[in-house]
mmCIF file of C-alpha atoms in Angstrom:
data_model
loop_
_atom_site.group_PDB
_atom_site.id
_atom_site.type_symbol
_atom_site.label_atom_id
_atom_site.label_comp_id
_atom_site.label_asym_id
_atom_site.label_seq_id
_atom_site.Cartn_x
_atom_site.Cartn_y
_atom_site.Cartn_z
ATOM 1 C CA TRP A 9 -37.354 -40.031 29.814
ATOM 2 C CA GLN A 10 -38.134 -40.745 26.148
ATOM 3 C CA ARG A 11 -39.713 -37.299 25.733
ATOM 4 C CA ARG A 12 -36.633 -35.647 27.232
ATOM 5 C CA ALA A 13 -34.377 -37.718 24.983
ATOM 6 C CA ARG A 14 -36.377 -36.652 21.899
ATOM 7 C CA GLU A 15 -36.258 -33.008 23.023
ATOM 8 C CA ALA A 16 -32.512 -33.238 23.538
ATOM 9 C CA LEU A 17 -32.065 -34.815 20.120
ATOM 10 C CA HIS A 18 -34.163 -32.093 18.458
ATOM 11 C CA HIS A 19 -32.221 -29.445 20.353
ATOM 12 C CA ASP A 20 -28.900 -30.919 19.206
ATOM 13 C CA LEU A 21 -30.135 -31.144 15.596
ATOM 14 C CA ARG A 22 -31.325 -27.522 15.697
ATOM 15 C CA LEU A 23 -27.954 -26.377 17.086
ATOM 16 C CA ALA A 24 -26.097 -28.367 14.426
ATOM 17 C CA GLY A 25 -28.255 -26.787 11.713
ATOM 18 C CA GLU A 26 -27.621 -23.291 13.083
ATOM 19 C CA GLN A 27 -23.918 -24.091 13.306
ATOM 20 C CA ASN A 28 -23.750 -25.297 9.709
ATOM 21 C CA ALA A 29 -25.702 -22.268 8.478
ATOM 22 C CA ALA A 30 -23.474 -19.820 10.389
ATOM 23 C CA VAL A 31 -20.261 -21.460 9.164
ATOM 24 C CA ALA A 32 -21.541 -21.588 5.565
ATOM 25 C CA ALA A 33 -22.513 -17.901 5.762
ATOM 26 C CA GLY A 34 -19.054 -17.134 7.123
ATOM 27 C CA HIS A 35 -17.363 -18.890 4.223
ATOM 28 C CA ASN A 36 -19.619 -17.100 1.724
ATOM 29 C CA ARG A 37 -18.788 -13.719 3.228
ATOM 30 C CA LEU A 38 -15.122 -14.610 3.318
ATOM 31 C CA ALA A 39 -15.211 -15.478 -0.379
ATOM 32 C CA ALA A 40 -16.825 -12.090 -1.049
ATOM 33 C CA GLY A 41 -13.947 -10.306 0.712
ATOM 34 C CA SER A 42 -15.916 -9.318 3.799
ATOM 35 C CA LEU A 43 -13.781 -10.350 6.736
ATOM 36 C CA ALA A 44 -16.007 -8.439 9.160
ATOM 37 C CA GLY A 45 -19.059 -10.276 7.816
ATOM 38 C CA ALA A 46 -17.273 -13.608 8.067
ATOM 39 C CA GLN A 47 -16.232 -12.869 11.641
ATOM 40 C CA ASP A 48 -19.799 -11.839 12.491
ATOM 41 C CA ALA A 49 -21.114 -15.120 11.089
ATOM 42 C CA ARG A 50 -18.423 -16.982 13.038
ATOM 43 C CA ASP A 51 -19.487 -15.214 16.226
ATOM 44 C CA ARG A 52 -23.089 -16.284 15.650
ATOM 45 C CA ALA A 53 -22.128 -19.962 15.450
ATOM 46 C CA PRO A 54 -23.639 -21.542 18.570
ATOM 47 C CA LEU A 55 -21.008 -24.237 18.926
ATOM 48 C CA ASP A 56 -17.250 -24.031 19.096
ATOM 49 C CA ASN A 57 -16.292 -27.042 16.996
ATOM 50 C CA THR A 58 -13.770 -27.856 14.292
ATOM 51 C CA ALA A 59 -15.839 -26.190 11.548
ATOM 52 C CA ALA A 60 -15.957 -22.935 13.497
ATOM 53 C CA ALA A 61 -12.249 -23.192 14.303
ATOM 54 C CA ALA A 62 -11.465 -23.798 10.623
ATOM 55 C CA LEU A 63 -13.478 -20.710 9.697
ATOM 56 C CA SER A 64 -11.541 -18.659 12.254
ATOM 57 C CA GLN A 65 -8.261 -19.887 10.773
ATOM 58 C CA ALA A 66 -9.447 -19.115 7.238
ATOM 59 C CA ILE A 67 -10.379 -15.582 8.317
ATOM 60 C CA ALA A 68 -6.940 -15.069 9.856
ATOM 61 C CA ARG A 69 -5.161 -16.432 6.761
ATOM 62 C CA GLN A 70 -7.174 -14.209 4.425
ATOM 63 C CA ALA A 71 -6.494 -11.150 6.593
ATOM 64 C CA ASP A 72 -2.773 -11.944 6.418
ATOM 65 C CA ARG A 73 -2.909 -12.369 2.632
ATOM 66 C CA ALA A 74 -4.761 -9.051 2.302
ATOM 67 C CA LYS A 75 -2.152 -7.312 4.450
ATOM 68 C CA ASP A 76 0.629 -8.826 2.329
ATOM 69 C CA ALA A 77 -1.105 -7.632 -0.846
ATOM 70 C CA VAL A 78 -1.463 -4.099 0.567
ATOM 71 C CA ASN A 79 2.226 -4.093 1.514
ATOM 72 C CA ALA A 80 3.192 -5.358 -1.947
ATOM 73 C CA ALA A 81 1.053 -2.669 -3.579
ATOM 74 C CA GLU A 82 2.652 0.015 -1.379
ATOM 75 C CA SER A 83 6.097 -1.240 -2.327
ATOM 76 C CA ALA A 84 5.252 -1.337 -6.036
ATOM 77 C CA LEU A 85 3.856 2.189 -5.898
ATOM 78 C CA ARG A 86 7.021 3.453 -4.199
ATOM 79 C CA GLU A 87 9.086 1.762 -6.937
ATOM 80 C CA GLY A 88 6.910 3.268 -9.656
ATOM 81 C CA ASP A 89 5.608 -0.099 -10.862
ATOM 82 C CA LEU A 90 2.013 0.978 -11.412
ATOM 83 C CA VAL A 91 0.990 -2.260 -13.125
ATOM 84 C CA ARG A 92 1.987 -4.356 -10.130
ATOM 85 C CA ALA A 93 0.604 -1.793 -7.674
ATOM 86 C CA SER A 94 -2.767 -1.886 -9.405
ATOM 87 C CA ARG A 95 -2.800 -5.688 -9.539
ATOM 88 C CA GLU A 96 -1.867 -6.032 -5.854
ATOM 89 C CA LEU A 97 -4.407 -3.407 -4.815
ATOM 90 C CA ARG A 98 -7.208 -5.236 -6.632
ATOM 91 C CA ALA A 99 -6.071 -8.484 -4.994
ATOM 92 C CA ALA A 100 -6.089 -6.878 -1.549
ATOM 93 C CA ARG A 101 -9.535 -5.424 -2.129
ATOM 94 C CA GLY A 102 -10.814 -8.839 -3.227
ATOM 95 C CA LEU A 103 -9.413 -10.452 -0.094
ATOM 96 C CA HIS A 104 -10.505 -7.778 2.390
ATOM 97 C CA SER A 105 -12.529 -4.891 1.016
ATOM 98 C CA LYS A 106 -12.044 -2.837 4.195
ATOM 99 C CA ALA A 107 -8.356 -3.554 4.743
ATOM 100 C CA GLU A 108 -6.389 -0.969 6.659
ATOM 101 C CA ASP A 109 -4.643 1.632 4.448
ATOM 102 C CA LEU A 110 -6.535 0.429 1.368
ATOM 103 C CA ALA A 111 -8.405 3.695 0.752
ATOM 104 C CA GLY A 112 -5.268 5.814 1.059
ATOM 105 C CA LEU A 113 -3.311 3.502 -1.196
ATOM 106 C CA GLU A 114 -6.091 3.562 -3.770
ATOM 107 C CA ALA A 115 -6.145 7.377 -3.712
ATOM 108 C CA ARG A 116 -2.368 7.602 -4.182
ATOM 109 C CA LEU A 117 -2.421 5.093 -7.051
ATOM 110 C CA LEU A 118 -5.279 6.926 -8.742
ATOM 111 C CA GLU A 119 -3.498 10.248 -8.400
ATOM 112 C CA ARG A 120 -0.289 8.851 -9.888
ATOM 113 C CA VAL A 121 -1.991 7.103 -12.805
ATOM 114 C CA MET A 122 -4.258 10.067 -13.568
ATOM 115 C CA GLN A 123 -1.208 12.336 -13.648
ATOM 116 C CA GLN A 124 0.465 10.051 -16.205
ATOM 117 C CA VAL A 125 -2.736 9.802 -18.249
ATOM 118 C CA LYS A 126 -3.021 13.596 -18.389
ATOM 119 C CA GLU A 127 0.628 13.950 -19.408
ATOM 120 C CA SER A 128 0.253 11.387 -22.178
ATOM 121 C CA PHE A 129 -2.961 13.044 -23.333
ATOM 122 C CA THR A 130 -1.402 16.520 -23.503
ATOM 123 C CA GLU A 131 1.541 15.069 -25.443
ATOM 124 C CA GLY A 132 -0.936 13.616 -27.950
ATOM 125 C CA ARG A 133 -0.141 9.997 -27.088
ATOM 126 C CA LEU A 134 -3.751 8.859 -26.963
ATOM 127 C CA ASN A 135 -3.089 5.112 -27.084
ATOM 128 C CA ARG A 136 -0.581 5.421 -24.255
ATOM 129 C CA ALA A 137 -3.075 7.439 -22.192
ATOM 130 C CA ARG A 138 -5.765 4.818 -22.838
ATOM 131 C CA GLN A 139 -3.395 2.016 -21.747
ATOM 132 C CA GLU A 140 -2.449 3.875 -18.587
ATOM 133 C CA LEU A 141 -6.108 4.444 -17.738
ATOM 134 C CA ALA A 142 -6.814 0.748 -18.329
ATOM 135 C CA LEU A 143 -4.220 -0.101 -15.633
ATOM 136 C CA LEU A 144 -6.752 0.947 -13.037
ATOM 137 C CA GLY A 145 -9.374 -1.594 -14.040
ATOM 138 C CA ASP A 146 -12.371 -0.788 -11.847
ATOM 139 C CA ILE A 147 -10.390 1.260 -9.319
ATOM 140 C CA GLY A 148 -11.908 4.723 -9.034
ATOM 141 C CA ARG A 149 -14.275 4.093 -11.929
ATOM 142 C CA GLU A 150 -16.842 6.559 -10.533
ATOM 143 C CA ARG A 151 -14.421 9.443 -9.922
ATOM 144 C CA PRO A 152 -15.382 12.510 -11.946
ATOM 145 C CA ASP A 153 -11.840 13.213 -13.155
ATOM 146 C CA ARG A 154 -11.491 9.661 -14.420
ATOM 147 C CA ILE A 155 -14.829 9.843 -16.218
ATOM 148 C CA GLU A 156 -13.882 13.192 -17.771
ATOM 149 C CA ILE A 157 -10.479 12.038 -19.023
ATOM 150 C CA ALA A 158 -12.001 8.840 -20.442
ATOM 151 C CA GLU A 159 -14.563 10.943 -22.322
ATOM 152 C CA ALA A 160 -11.847 13.321 -23.526
ATOM 153 C CA LEU A 161 -9.828 10.347 -24.779
ATOM 154 C CA ARG A 162 -12.848 8.984 -26.616
ATOM 155 C CA LEU A 163 -13.585 12.341 -28.258
ATOM 156 C CA ALA A 164 -9.937 12.913 -29.217
ATOM 157 C CA SER A 165 -9.709 9.408 -30.697
ATOM 158 C CA ASP A 166 -12.931 9.929 -32.663
ATOM 159 C CA ALA A 167 -11.648 13.290 -33.895
ATOM 160 C CA ALA A 168 -8.317 11.763 -34.937
ATOM 161 C CA ARG A 169 -10.183 9.044 -36.818
ATOM 162 C CA ALA A 170 -12.368 11.654 -38.521
ATOM 163 C CA LEU A 171 -9.292 13.651 -39.557
ATOM 164 C CA SER A 172 -7.591 10.564 -40.962
ATOM 165 C CA GLU A 173 -10.711 9.902 -43.045
ATOM 166 C CA ASP A 174 -10.830 13.541 -44.288
ATOM 167 C CA HIS A 175 -14.006 14.324 -42.315
ATOM 168 C CA TYR A 176 -12.849 17.752 -41.145
ATOM 169 C CA VAL A 177 -16.266 19.080 -40.199
ATOM 170 C CA GLN A 178 -16.968 16.048 -38.003
ATOM 171 C CA ALA A 179 -13.514 16.398 -36.389
ATOM 172 C CA GLY A 180 -14.236 20.073 -35.672
ATOM 173 C CA VAL A 181 -17.530 19.188 -34.034
ATOM 174 C CA LEU A 182 -15.874 16.503 -31.899
ATOM 175 C CA LEU A 183 -13.120 18.827 -30.794
ATOM 176 C CA GLY A 184 -15.648 21.539 -29.950
#
C-alpha cells in the first residue's frame, strides 16, 4: 500500500506540474495577444481547477475587450477620427491579433490615411503628410505604397532642406 500511495502522490505532483505549466503558458500567450494560443494551452491543462477556470475567464474578458476596441475603431473611422481609429486598432491587435474584422478594418484605415498623406504631399505640406503617416505607427509598415511614400517624403524633405541652404545641385539630384 505504501508503494501505491507513493505512486499516487507522484502522479498527483506530475499532474499539478503539468497544470501549472499549461496555465502559465496560457497566460503568457494571452499577454502576447494570442487568444487561440491561450485557449489551446487551457485545453491542454489536465485538471479543471480554479486556475484553469480563471484562465478561461481571462480569455473571455480579453476577447470582449478586443471586440470593444474593434467596434470603437470602426466607429472612429466612420466619424473620420483617424487618430482614435489607429489607437483603437492597435489596442485591438494587442489584445487579440486575429480578431474578427481586424484585417478589413486595418485595410480601410490604411487606405484612408494613405489617401490623406498623398493629398498633403501633392499640396506640398510635407510636415502634415509626415504626421499623417506617423498616425499609423506600425500598421501596414511593410506595404509597398507606404514604403514608397515614406521614401518620397524623405527625399522631398532633403531636397527642401538643400534648397533652403542654396545647394541647388544637390536638390536637383534628390528630386531626380
